[in-house]
């Protein structure tokens, strides 16, 4: 018999689940766990704000597939976690959310006299897939098993475990609370049936104009190769959702940009559409104007969450399954079939239109002479310096649109943005999490100055942890994306001016390398110095306000339709 604390028992259970990082801050209520972390292979990464802890866990997961834990102190520390937890729920990011709690005699319920007392279970309930408390020492492994089972049930997401301090300080016989391996306590995810895979392959094989559309679920499932094999077997166009950008390299010979006239034509002319790992949300503009008449189309949709199937476009075949196994199953069947030979004329026509539009949009950008720095020119330079092997975290409004359009194609799991909830301030902490998981790769955060302000203090966390990330802040001193609507409707702006901030000087005060750039000729040398620095760097990039506003008109118009719905003249009859 070995007597161990609840903190050690909890650490053992975390280790069994493969947890390597705990993001958060210390407190007396959680100390029995913190003292056991190092012995169980878990690294504590302190933060400057608890919401950023969850974004760090998000960056780690999106880059590596590894799950992390976060912790909040009783009361305000736990409440600070919530913005990050809500983001993780929307993004499908699995994270274990631990909230510490006071002694049981003053909570459940907390009286008005309880210092930092609040019902944290009710507070977190809408923001997590599952939540529960540990009220007994021996149940620590069981409650964690329940949490992780729900974390991986369907679409992954955050789960919540409440830990009252006395449970962690208590001791007990470790033989009475065994820690069970994950494989022995939960099954695998949903799988497609043989009949569904056969039907999907038959629909695709019989199509005259098939198309494959790849969402971020393909990246999360590691299904990129299987998806591209299907594309190459069919010889058909492939496009991505905005969140699915890293799933298909834009230099692939079958790639068509999905948010322009060529993408519209591909979708509208397609007779069979295969959509994998995407709910086809409003960002994908799921209107007939851009997708065609559904009466003449057959749509196959693969997703791990049943709530995502058939939400915005009518289905012919909905497959509830892991994207990788489903796509591999379809590819296997297609390989054994006598597929019709497509002459490639349609694909060539789509790609020619794509290139024509790209050149037309790029020409005024390439011809722009300043004064100042055009954000597209800057992102082109960033891509040239850091290349396709880097991990990019993208944050902000117009800055993120420029980055989406101009950055080079990346490896899988290497382009991260927040495109369901649209949370700002994720870029810097997400880059920290990405670097912890991929220390041998360049990690670059590209962010607008508005977004940077939310979590700039986490650059001090990067300095303390000696993490060589490069954060490039596009600084023009304005909430630029908000201006067009205000100017169009009211002829003036309100609340958009931020003033000038020298982010490089802020960074130096936080222990980082800082660079200030106000000329495009100086940008590459500054980026090279940041890249070579043994630690975190911030490049304060003074971009031109008017150039940032000049996002290609068609792209901006589509973005506004995300909010407003289809334009009245485009409403289907």
Coordinates of C-alpha atoms in Angstrom, one line a residue:
X1 CA 0.0 0.0 0.0
X2 CA 1.3 3.5 -1.0
X3 CA -0.3 6.6 0.4
X4 CA -0.4 9.4 -2.2
X5 CA -2.1 12.8 -2.4
X6 CA -5.0 13.7 -4.6
X7 CA -2.5 15.9 -6.5
X8 CA -0.3 12.9 -7.3
X9 CA -3.3 10.8 -8.3
X10 CA -4.5 13.5 -10.6
X11 CA -1.1 13.9 -12.1
X12 CA -0.9 10.2 -12.8
X13 CA -4.3 10.3 -14.6
X14 CA -3.1 13.3 -16.7
X15 CA 0.0 11.5 -17.6
X16 CA -2.0 8.4 -18.7
X17 CA -4.0 10.7 -21.1
X18 CA -0.8 12.0 -22.7
X19 CA -0.9 15.5 -21.2
X20 CA 2.5 17.2 -21.5
X21 CA 1.5 20.8 -20.7
X22 CA -0.5 22.6 -18.1
X23 CA -1.2 26.3 -18.8
X24 CA -2.2 28.5 -16.0
X25 CA -1.2 30.1 -12.7
X26 CA -0.5 28.7 -9.2
X27 CA -2.7 29.0 -6.2
X28 CA -2.8 27.2 -2.8
X29 CA -5.9 25.3 -3.9
X30 CA -4.0 23.6 -6.8
X31 CA -0.5 23.3 -5.3
X32 CA -0.6 19.6 -4.5
X33 CA -1.1 19.0 -8.3
X34 CA 1.6 21.5 -9.4
X35 CA 4.3 19.9 -7.2
X36 CA 3.7 16.6 -9.0
X37 CA 3.8 17.8 -12.5
X38 CA 7.5 17.5 -13.3
X39 CA 7.7 14.0 -11.9
X40 CA 5.0 13.0 -14.3
X41 CA 6.4 14.6 -17.4
X42 CA 4.1 17.6 -17.4
X43 CA 5.4 21.1 -17.9
X44 CA 3.7 24.0 -16.2
X45 CA 3.6 27.1 -18.4
X46 CA 2.5 30.2 -16.4
X47 CA 0.5 32.8 -18.3
X48 CA -0.4 36.5 -17.9
X49 CA -4.1 35.9 -18.5
X50 CA -6.0 32.7 -18.2
X51 CA -7.9 33.1 -21.5
X52 CA -4.5 33.0 -23.2
X53 CA -3.8 29.7 -21.5
X54 CA -6.6 28.1 -23.5
X55 CA -5.4 29.7 -26.7
X56 CA -2.0 28.2 -26.0
X57 CA -3.6 24.8 -25.7
X58 CA -5.4 25.5 -29.0
X59 CA -2.1 26.3 -30.8
X60 CA -0.5 23.2 -29.4
X61 CA -3.4 21.0 -30.5
X62 CA -3.8 22.5 -34.0
X63 CA -0.1 22.1 -34.7
X64 CA 0.5 18.6 -33.1
X65 CA -2.8 17.0 -32.3
X66 CA -1.8 16.9 -28.6
X67 CA -4.2 17.8 -25.9
X68 CA -3.2 20.1 -23.0
X69 CA -4.8 21.1 -19.7
X70 CA -5.5 24.6 -18.4
X71 CA -6.1 25.7 -14.8
X72 CA -7.9 28.6 -13.2
X73 CA -7.8 29.7 -9.6
X74 CA -11.1 29.9 -7.6
X75 CA -13.3 32.8 -8.7
X76 CA -11.7 35.4 -11.0
X77 CA -9.0 33.1 -12.3
X78 CA -11.5 30.5 -13.4
X79 CA -13.8 33.2 -14.9
X80 CA -10.9 34.5 -16.9
X81 CA -10.6 31.1 -18.7
X82 CA -14.1 31.5 -20.2
X83 CA -13.3 33.5 -23.4
X84 CA -10.7 30.9 -24.4
X85 CA -13.0 28.0 -23.5
X86 CA -15.8 29.4 -25.6
X87 CA -13.4 29.8 -28.5
X88 CA -12.2 26.2 -28.1
X89 CA -15.8 25.0 -28.1
X90 CA -16.5 26.8 -31.4
X91 CA -13.2 25.7 -32.9
X92 CA -13.6 22.0 -32.0
X93 CA -10.4 22.1 -29.8
X94 CA -10.1 19.5 -27.1
X95 CA -8.7 20.9 -23.9
X96 CA -9.1 19.8 -20.2
X97 CA -10.3 22.8 -18.2
X98 CA -9.5 22.5 -14.5
X99 CA -11.0 24.9 -12.1
X100 CA -9.8 24.9 -8.5
X101 CA -12.2 25.5 -5.7
X102 CA -12.3 26.3 -2.0
X103 CA -13.1 23.9 0.9
X104 CA -16.4 22.3 0.6
X105 CA -17.8 23.9 3.7
X106 CA -18.1 27.3 2.0
X107 CA -19.2 26.4 -1.6
X108 CA -21.9 24.3 -3.3
X109 CA -23.6 26.7 -2.6
X110 CA -21.4 29.6 -1.8
X111 CA -22.9 32.1 0.7
X112 CA -22.4 35.8 0.2
X113 CA -19.6 35.7 2.7
X114 CA -17.4 33.4 0.6
X115 CA -14.3 35.1 -0.7
X116 CA -14.1 34.6 -4.5
X117 CA -17.0 32.3 -4.2
X118 CA -19.0 31.4 -7.3
X119 CA -20.8 28.4 -8.7
X120 CA -18.1 27.5 -11.4
X121 CA -20.0 24.4 -12.6
X122 CA -23.0 26.5 -13.7
X123 CA -20.7 29.2 -15.0
X124 CA -18.9 26.8 -17.4
X125 CA -21.8 24.6 -18.4
X126 CA -22.7 26.4 -21.6
X127 CA -19.1 26.7 -22.7
X128 CA -18.0 23.0 -22.4
X129 CA -19.1 19.7 -23.8
X130 CA -19.2 18.2 -20.3
X131 CA -18.4 19.3 -16.8
X132 CA -18.3 17.7 -13.4
X133 CA -16.7 18.0 -9.9
X134 CA -14.5 15.6 -7.9
X135 CA -16.0 15.2 -4.4
X136 CA -14.1 12.1 -3.4
X137 CA -10.4 11.3 -3.6
X138 CA -10.9 7.8 -5.0
X139 CA -13.0 9.1 -7.9
X140 CA -10.2 11.3 -9.4
X141 CA -9.3 8.8 -12.2
X142 CA -12.9 7.9 -12.9
X143 CA -14.0 11.6 -13.3
X144 CA -11.1 12.2 -15.6
X145 CA -12.1 9.2 -17.7
X146 CA -15.6 10.6 -17.9
X147 CA -14.2 14.0 -19.0
X148 CA -11.9 12.6 -21.7
X149 CA -14.6 10.2 -23.0
X150 CA -16.8 13.2 -23.6
X151 CA -14.0 15.3 -25.0
X152 CA -13.5 12.8 -27.8
X153 CA -17.2 12.0 -28.3
X154 CA -18.0 13.3 -31.8
X155 CA -16.4 16.6 -32.6
X156 CA -13.7 17.2 -30.0
X157 CA -14.0 20.1 -27.6
X158 CA -13.3 21.4 -24.1
X159 CA -14.4 19.6 -20.9
X160 CA -14.4 20.8 -17.4
X161 CA -13.3 19.3 -14.1
X162 CA -13.8 21.1 -10.8
X163 CA -11.3 20.3 -8.1
X164 CA -12.0 21.4 -4.5
X165 CA -8.8 21.9 -2.6
X166 CA -9.4 19.3 0.1
X167 CA -9.6 16.5 -2.5
X168 CA -6.1 17.4 -3.8
X169 CA -4.6 17.6 -0.3
X170 CA -6.2 14.3 0.8
X171 CA -4.2 11.1 0.8
X172 CA -5.3 7.5 0.0
X173 CA -4.1 4.1 -1.0
X174 CA -3.2 4.2 -4.7
X175 CA -4.3 0.6 -5.2
X176 CA -7.9 1.7 -4.5
X177 CA -8.0 4.2 -7.3
X178 CA -6.3 2.6 -10.4
X179 CA -5.5 4.7 -13.4
X180 CA -6.7 2.9 -16.6
X181 CA -5.2 3.4 -20.0
X182 CA -7.4 5.4 -22.4
X183 CA -7.8 2.5 -24.8
X184 CA -9.4 0.5 -22.0
X185 CA -11.9 3.2 -21.1
X186 CA -13.3 4.5 -24.4
X187 CA -13.9 3.3 -28.0
X188 CA -13.1 4.8 -31.3
X189 CA -15.1 7.4 -33.1
X190 CA -17.9 6.9 -35.7
X191 CA -17.0 5.0 -38.8
X192 CA -18.7 4.9 -42.2
X193 CA -20.5 1.8 -43.2
X194 CA -19.3 -0.3 -46.2
X195 CA -22.5 0.6 -48.0
X196 CA -22.0 4.3 -47.5
X197 CA -18.4 4.2 -48.8
X198 CA -19.5 2.1 -51.8
X199 CA -22.3 4.6 -52.5
X200 CA -20.1 7.6 -52.2
X201 CA -17.5 6.1 -54.6
X202 CA -20.2 5.2 -57.1
X203 CA -21.6 8.7 -57.0
X204 CA -18.2 10.2 -57.6
X205 CA -17.3 7.8 -60.3
X206 CA -20.5 8.5 -62.3
X207 CA -20.2 12.3 -62.1
X208 CA -19.5 14.4 -65.1
X209 CA -18.2 17.3 -63.1
X210 CA -17.2 16.2 -59.5
X211 CA -15.6 18.5 -57.1
X212 CA -14.0 18.0 -53.7
X213 CA -14.2 20.6 -50.9
X214 CA -11.9 20.3 -47.9
X215 CA -12.6 21.7 -44.5
X216 CA -10.4 22.0 -41.4
X217 CA -11.7 18.6 -40.2
X218 CA -9.5 17.0 -42.9
X219 CA -6.4 18.6 -41.3
X220 CA -7.5 17.6 -37.8
X221 CA -8.0 14.0 -38.9
X222 CA -4.8 13.7 -40.8
X223 CA -6.8 13.0 -44.0
X224 CA -5.0 15.3 -46.3
X225 CA -3.3 12.6 -48.4
X226 CA -6.4 10.5 -48.7
X227 CA -8.4 13.6 -49.9
X228 CA -5.8 14.5 -52.5
X229 CA -5.7 10.9 -53.8
X230 CA -9.4 11.1 -54.5
X231 CA -8.9 14.4 -56.3
X232 CA -6.2 12.9 -58.4
X233 CA -8.1 9.7 -59.2
X234 CA -11.1 11.8 -60.4
X235 CA -9.0 14.5 -62.1
X236 CA -11.4 17.0 -60.6
X237 CA -11.0 20.5 -59.0
X238 CA -10.4 20.8 -55.3
X239 CA -10.9 23.8 -53.1
X240 CA -10.9 24.5 -49.4
X241 CA -13.0 26.4 -46.9
X242 CA -11.3 29.4 -45.3
X243 CA -10.5 27.4 -42.2
X244 CA -9.4 24.5 -44.4
X245 CA -6.6 26.4 -46.1
X246 CA -3.7 24.1 -44.9
X247 CA -5.5 21.0 -46.1
X248 CA -4.7 21.5 -49.8
X249 CA -1.6 23.4 -51.0
X250 CA -2.6 26.2 -53.3
X251 CA 0.1 25.2 -55.8
X252 CA -1.6 21.8 -56.3
X253 CA -2.4 21.4 -60.0
X254 CA -6.1 20.8 -59.3
X255 CA -6.5 23.6 -56.8
X256 CA -9.1 26.4 -57.5
X257 CA -9.5 29.4 -55.1
X258 CA -12.9 29.0 -53.5
X259 CA -13.8 32.6 -52.8
X260 CA -13.9 34.1 -56.3
X261 CA -15.6 33.7 -59.7
X262 CA -13.7 30.5 -60.6
X263 CA -14.8 28.8 -57.3
X264 CA -18.4 29.9 -57.9
X265 CA -18.3 28.4 -61.4
X266 CA -16.9 25.1 -60.2
X267 CA -19.5 24.7 -57.5
X268 CA -22.4 25.9 -59.7
X269 CA -21.4 23.5 -62.6
X270 CA -20.7 20.5 -60.4
X271 CA -23.1 17.6 -60.5
X272 CA -21.5 15.7 -57.5
X273 CA -19.9 17.5 -54.5
X274 CA -17.8 15.8 -51.9
X275 CA -17.4 17.9 -48.7
X276 CA -15.2 16.6 -46.0
X277 CA -14.6 18.0 -42.5
X278 CA -16.7 21.2 -42.9
X279 CA -20.2 22.2 -41.7
X280 CA -20.5 24.6 -44.7
X281 CA -21.1 27.6 -42.5
X282 CA -21.9 31.2 -43.3
X283 CA -18.2 31.9 -44.0
X284 CA -18.6 29.6 -47.0
X285 CA -21.5 31.6 -48.3
X286 CA -23.8 28.6 -48.8
X287 CA -26.2 30.4 -51.1
X288 CA -27.4 29.2 -54.5
X289 CA -25.7 32.2 -56.1
X290 CA -22.3 30.7 -55.2
X291 CA -23.2 27.0 -55.0
X292 CA -25.7 26.4 -57.8
X293 CA -29.2 24.9 -57.8
X294 CA -29.3 22.0 -55.4
X295 CA -31.9 20.3 -57.4
X296 CA -29.3 19.4 -60.0
X297 CA -26.6 18.3 -57.6
X298 CA -25.7 15.3 -55.5
X299 CA -23.9 16.3 -52.3
X300 CA -21.9 13.9 -50.1
X301 CA -20.9 15.3 -46.8
X302 CA -18.5 13.6 -44.3
X303 CA -18.3 14.9 -40.7
X304 CA -17.6 13.6 -37.3
X305 CA -20.4 15.7 -35.8
X306 CA -24.0 14.8 -36.8
X307 CA -25.1 18.4 -36.2
X308 CA -22.9 19.5 -39.1
X309 CA -24.6 17.4 -41.7
X310 CA -27.0 19.0 -44.1
X311 CA -27.1 22.3 -42.2
X312 CA -27.0 24.7 -45.1
X313 CA -27.1 22.6 -48.2
X314 CA -29.4 19.6 -48.9
X315 CA -27.7 16.2 -48.7
X316 CA -27.7 13.2 -51.0
X317 CA -25.5 11.2 -48.7
X318 CA -24.5 12.2 -45.2
X319 CA -21.7 10.2 -43.6
X320 CA -21.1 10.4 -39.9
X321 CA -17.4 9.4 -39.6
X322 CA -13.8 10.2 -39.0
X323 CA -12.7 12.0 -42.2
X324 CA -9.5 10.0 -42.6
X325 CA -11.0 6.5 -42.5
X326 CA -14.0 7.6 -44.7
X327 CA -11.8 9.2 -47.3
X328 CA -9.4 6.3 -47.3
X329 CA -12.3 4.0 -47.8
X330 CA -13.6 6.0 -50.7
X331 CA -10.2 6.2 -52.3
X332 CA -9.7 2.4 -52.0
X333 CA -12.9 1.8 -53.9
X334 CA -12.2 4.3 -56.6
X335 CA -8.8 2.7 -57.2
X336 CA -10.6 -0.6 -58.0
X337 CA -13.1 1.0 -60.4
X338 CA -12.9 1.7 -64.1
X339 CA -13.2 5.5 -63.8
X340 CA -14.2 7.6 -66.8
X341 CA -11.4 9.6 -68.4
X342 CA -12.0 13.3 -68.1
X343 CA -10.1 15.3 -70.7
X344 CA -9.2 18.0 -68.2
X345 CA -10.9 20.8 -70.2
X346 CA -13.2 21.8 -67.4
X347 CA -10.3 21.9 -64.9
X348 CA -8.2 23.9 -67.3
X349 CA -11.1 26.4 -67.9
X350 CA -11.6 26.9 -64.1
X351 CA -7.9 27.4 -63.4
X352 CA -7.6 29.8 -66.3
X353 CA -10.4 31.9 -64.9
X354 CA -8.8 31.6 -61.5
X355 CA -5.5 32.9 -62.8
X356 CA -7.3 35.7 -64.8
X357 CA -9.1 37.0 -61.7
X358 CA -5.9 36.6 -59.5
X359 CA -3.9 38.7 -61.9
X360 CA -6.7 41.4 -62.1
X361 CA -6.8 41.6 -58.4
X362 CA -3.0 41.5 -57.9
X363 CA -2.2 44.1 -60.6
X364 CA -3.2 47.3 -58.6
X365 CA -1.5 45.8 -55.5
X366 CA 1.7 45.1 -57.4
X367 CA 1.6 48.6 -59.0
X368 CA 1.0 50.3 -55.6
X369 CA 3.9 52.7 -54.9
X370 CA 3.0 54.0 -51.5
X371 CA 3.9 56.0 -49.6
X372 CA 4.0 53.6 -46.8
X373 CA 3.8 49.8 -46.7
X374 CA 1.0 47.8 -48.4
X375 CA 0.0 44.9 -46.2
X376 CA 0.0 42.5 -49.2
X377 CA 3.6 43.5 -50.0
X378 CA 4.5 42.9 -46.4
X379 CA 2.9 39.5 -46.3
X380 CA 4.6 38.6 -49.5
X381 CA 8.0 39.4 -47.9
X382 CA 7.1 37.5 -44.7
X383 CA 6.2 34.4 -46.8
X384 CA 9.5 34.7 -48.7
X385 CA 11.5 34.9 -45.5
X386 CA 9.8 32.1 -43.5
X387 CA 8.5 30.0 -46.4
X388 CA 6.2 27.1 -46.5
X389 CA 7.7 25.1 -43.7
X390 CA 6.8 27.6 -41.0
X391 CA 3.7 27.5 -38.7
X392 CA 1.6 30.6 -39.1
X393 CA -1.0 31.9 -36.6
X394 CA -3.1 34.6 -38.1
X395 CA -5.1 37.1 -36.1
X396 CA -7.2 40.3 -36.8
X397 CA -9.6 41.6 -39.4
X398 CA -8.3 42.8 -42.7
X399 CA -4.8 41.6 -41.7
X400 CA -6.2 38.0 -41.7
X401 CA -7.8 38.4 -45.1
X402 CA -4.5 39.6 -46.6
X403 CA -2.7 36.7 -44.9
X404 CA -5.2 34.2 -46.2
X405 CA -4.7 35.4 -49.8
X406 CA -0.9 36.1 -49.9
X407 CA 0.9 33.7 -47.6
X408 CA 2.5 30.7 -49.3
X409 CA 1.0 27.2 -49.1
X410 CA 1.9 25.5 -45.9
X411 CA 2.3 22.0 -44.5
X412 CA -0.7 20.4 -42.9
X413 CA -1.5 21.7 -39.4
X414 CA 0.5 24.9 -40.1
X415 CA -1.9 27.7 -40.7
X416 CA -4.1 28.6 -37.8
X417 CA -6.9 31.2 -37.5
X418 CA -10.2 31.6 -35.6
X419 CA -12.9 31.4 -38.2
X420 CA -16.0 30.2 -36.5
X421 CA -16.2 32.4 -33.4
X422 CA -14.0 35.2 -34.9
X423 CA -12.2 35.7 -31.5
X424 CA -9.5 38.3 -31.6
X425 CA -6.3 38.1 -29.6
X426 CA -5.7 34.4 -30.2
X427 CA -2.6 34.7 -32.5
X428 CA 0.2 35.4 -29.9
X429 CA -0.8 32.7 -27.4
X430 CA -1.6 30.3 -30.1
X431 CA 1.9 30.8 -31.5
X432 CA 3.3 30.0 -28.1
X433 CA 1.4 26.8 -28.0
X434 CA 2.5 25.9 -31.5
X435 CA 6.2 26.6 -30.7
X436 CA 6.0 24.4 -27.6
X437 CA 4.8 21.6 -29.9
X438 CA 7.1 22.2 -32.8
X439 CA 10.3 23.7 -31.4
X440 CA 12.4 22.9 -34.5
X441 CA 10.2 25.0 -36.8
X442 CA 9.7 28.7 -37.3
X443 CA 6.5 29.9 -35.7
X444 CA 5.2 33.2 -37.0
X445 CA 2.2 35.2 -35.7
X446 CA 0.8 37.7 -38.1
X447 CA -1.7 40.0 -36.4
X448 CA -3.4 43.3 -36.7
X449 CA -2.7 45.9 -34.0
X450 CA -6.2 45.7 -32.6
X451 CA -6.0 42.0 -32.1
X452 CA -2.4 42.3 -30.7
X453 CA -3.6 44.4 -27.9
X454 CA -5.6 41.7 -26.3
X455 CA -2.7 39.4 -25.4
X456 CA 0.5 41.3 -26.1
X457 CA 1.6 40.5 -22.5
X458 CA 2.0 36.9 -23.4
X459 CA 5.1 37.9 -25.3
X460 CA 6.6 38.1 -21.8
X461 CA 5.5 34.5 -21.3
X462 CA 7.4 33.6 -24.5
X463 CA 10.5 35.4 -23.2
X464 CA 10.3 33.7 -19.9
X465 CA 10.0 30.3 -21.6
X466 CA 12.6 31.2 -24.2
X467 CA 10.4 30.5 -27.1
X468 CA 11.7 31.9 -30.4
X469 CA 8.4 33.0 -32.0
X470 CA 8.2 36.0 -34.3
X471 CA 5.2 38.2 -33.9
X472 CA 4.6 40.8 -36.7
X473 CA 2.1 43.5 -35.8
X474 CA 0.5 45.4 -38.7
X475 CA 0.3 48.8 -37.0
X476 CA -1.8 51.5 -38.5
X477 CA -3.6 52.6 -35.4
X478 CA -7.2 51.7 -36.4
X479 CA -9.9 49.1 -36.3
X480 CA -9.9 49.3 -40.1
X481 CA -12.4 46.6 -40.9
X482 CA -15.1 48.5 -39.0
X483 CA -14.6 51.7 -41.1
X484 CA -16.3 50.9 -44.4
X485 CA -19.8 50.3 -42.9
X486 CA -19.5 53.5 -40.7
X487 CA -18.4 55.6 -43.6
X488 CA -20.9 54.2 -46.1
X489 CA -23.9 54.7 -43.7
X490 CA -22.9 57.8 -41.6
X491 CA -20.0 59.5 -43.4
X492 CA -17.8 59.3 -40.4
X493 CA -16.1 56.8 -38.1
X494 CA -16.5 56.4 -34.4
X495 CA -14.4 54.3 -32.0
X496 CA -12.0 53.1 -34.7
X497 CA -9.0 55.2 -34.0
X498 CA -6.4 53.5 -31.7
X499 CA -3.5 56.0 -31.9
X500 CA 0.1 55.1 -32.5
X501 CA 1.7 52.3 -30.5
X502 CA 5.3 51.4 -30.7
X503 CA 4.9 47.6 -30.2
X504 CA 8.6 47.1 -30.6
X505 CA 9.3 49.2 -27.5
X506 CA 6.6 47.4 -25.6
X507 CA 8.2 44.1 -26.7
X508 CA 11.6 45.2 -25.4
X509 CA 10.1 46.1 -22.1
X510 CA 8.8 42.5 -22.0
X511 CA 12.2 41.0 -22.6
X512 CA 11.8 40.4 -26.4
X513 CA 13.8 41.5 -29.4
X514 CA 12.0 44.5 -31.1
X515 CA 12.1 45.9 -34.6
X516 CA 10.4 48.9 -36.0
X517 CA 9.8 49.0 -39.8
X518 CA 8.3 51.8 -41.8
X519 CA 9.8 51.1 -45.2
X520 CA 9.2 47.9 -47.2
X521 CA 12.9 47.8 -48.1
X522 CA 13.8 47.4 -44.4
X523 CA 11.3 44.6 -43.7
X524 CA 13.3 41.6 -45.0
X525 CA 16.5 42.5 -43.0
X526 CA 14.3 43.1 -39.8
X527 CA 12.6 39.7 -40.3
X528 CA 16.0 38.0 -40.8
X529 CA 17.2 39.5 -37.5
X530 CA 14.1 38.3 -35.8
X531 CA 14.4 34.9 -37.3
X532 CA 18.0 34.6 -36.1
X533 CA 17.3 35.9 -32.6
X534 CA 17.5 33.2 -29.8
X535 CA 14.2 34.2 -28.2
X536 CA 10.9 35.9 -29.1
X537 CA 10.7 38.9 -31.4
X538 CA 8.2 41.5 -32.2
X539 CA 8.3 43.4 -35.5
X540 CA 6.2 46.6 -35.4
X541 CA 5.3 47.2 -39.0
X542 CA 3.9 50.6 -39.9
X543 CA 1.4 49.7 -42.7
X544 CA -0.6 52.1 -44.7
X545 CA -4.1 52.6 -43.6
X546 CA -5.7 53.3 -47.0
X547 CA -3.9 50.3 -48.5
X548 CA -5.2 48.0 -45.8
X549 CA -8.7 49.2 -46.6
X550 CA -8.3 48.3 -50.2
X551 CA -9.0 44.6 -49.8
X552 CA -10.2 43.4 -53.2
X553 CA -13.8 44.5 -53.6
X554 CA -15.3 41.1 -54.4
X555 CA -13.6 39.5 -51.4
X556 CA -14.9 42.2 -49.0
X557 CA -18.4 42.1 -50.5
X558 CA -18.5 38.4 -49.8
X559 CA -17.3 38.9 -46.3
X560 CA -20.1 41.3 -45.6
X561 CA -22.6 38.8 -47.0
X562 CA -21.5 36.5 -44.2
X563 CA -23.3 38.9 -41.9
X564 CA -26.1 40.1 -44.1
X565 CA -27.0 37.0 -46.1
X566 CA -27.2 37.0 -49.9
X567 CA -27.7 40.4 -51.5
X568 CA -31.3 41.1 -52.4
X569 CA -30.6 40.9 -56.1
X570 CA -28.9 37.5 -55.5
X571 CA -31.7 35.9 -53.4
X572 CA -32.8 32.7 -55.0
X573 CA -36.3 32.8 -56.5

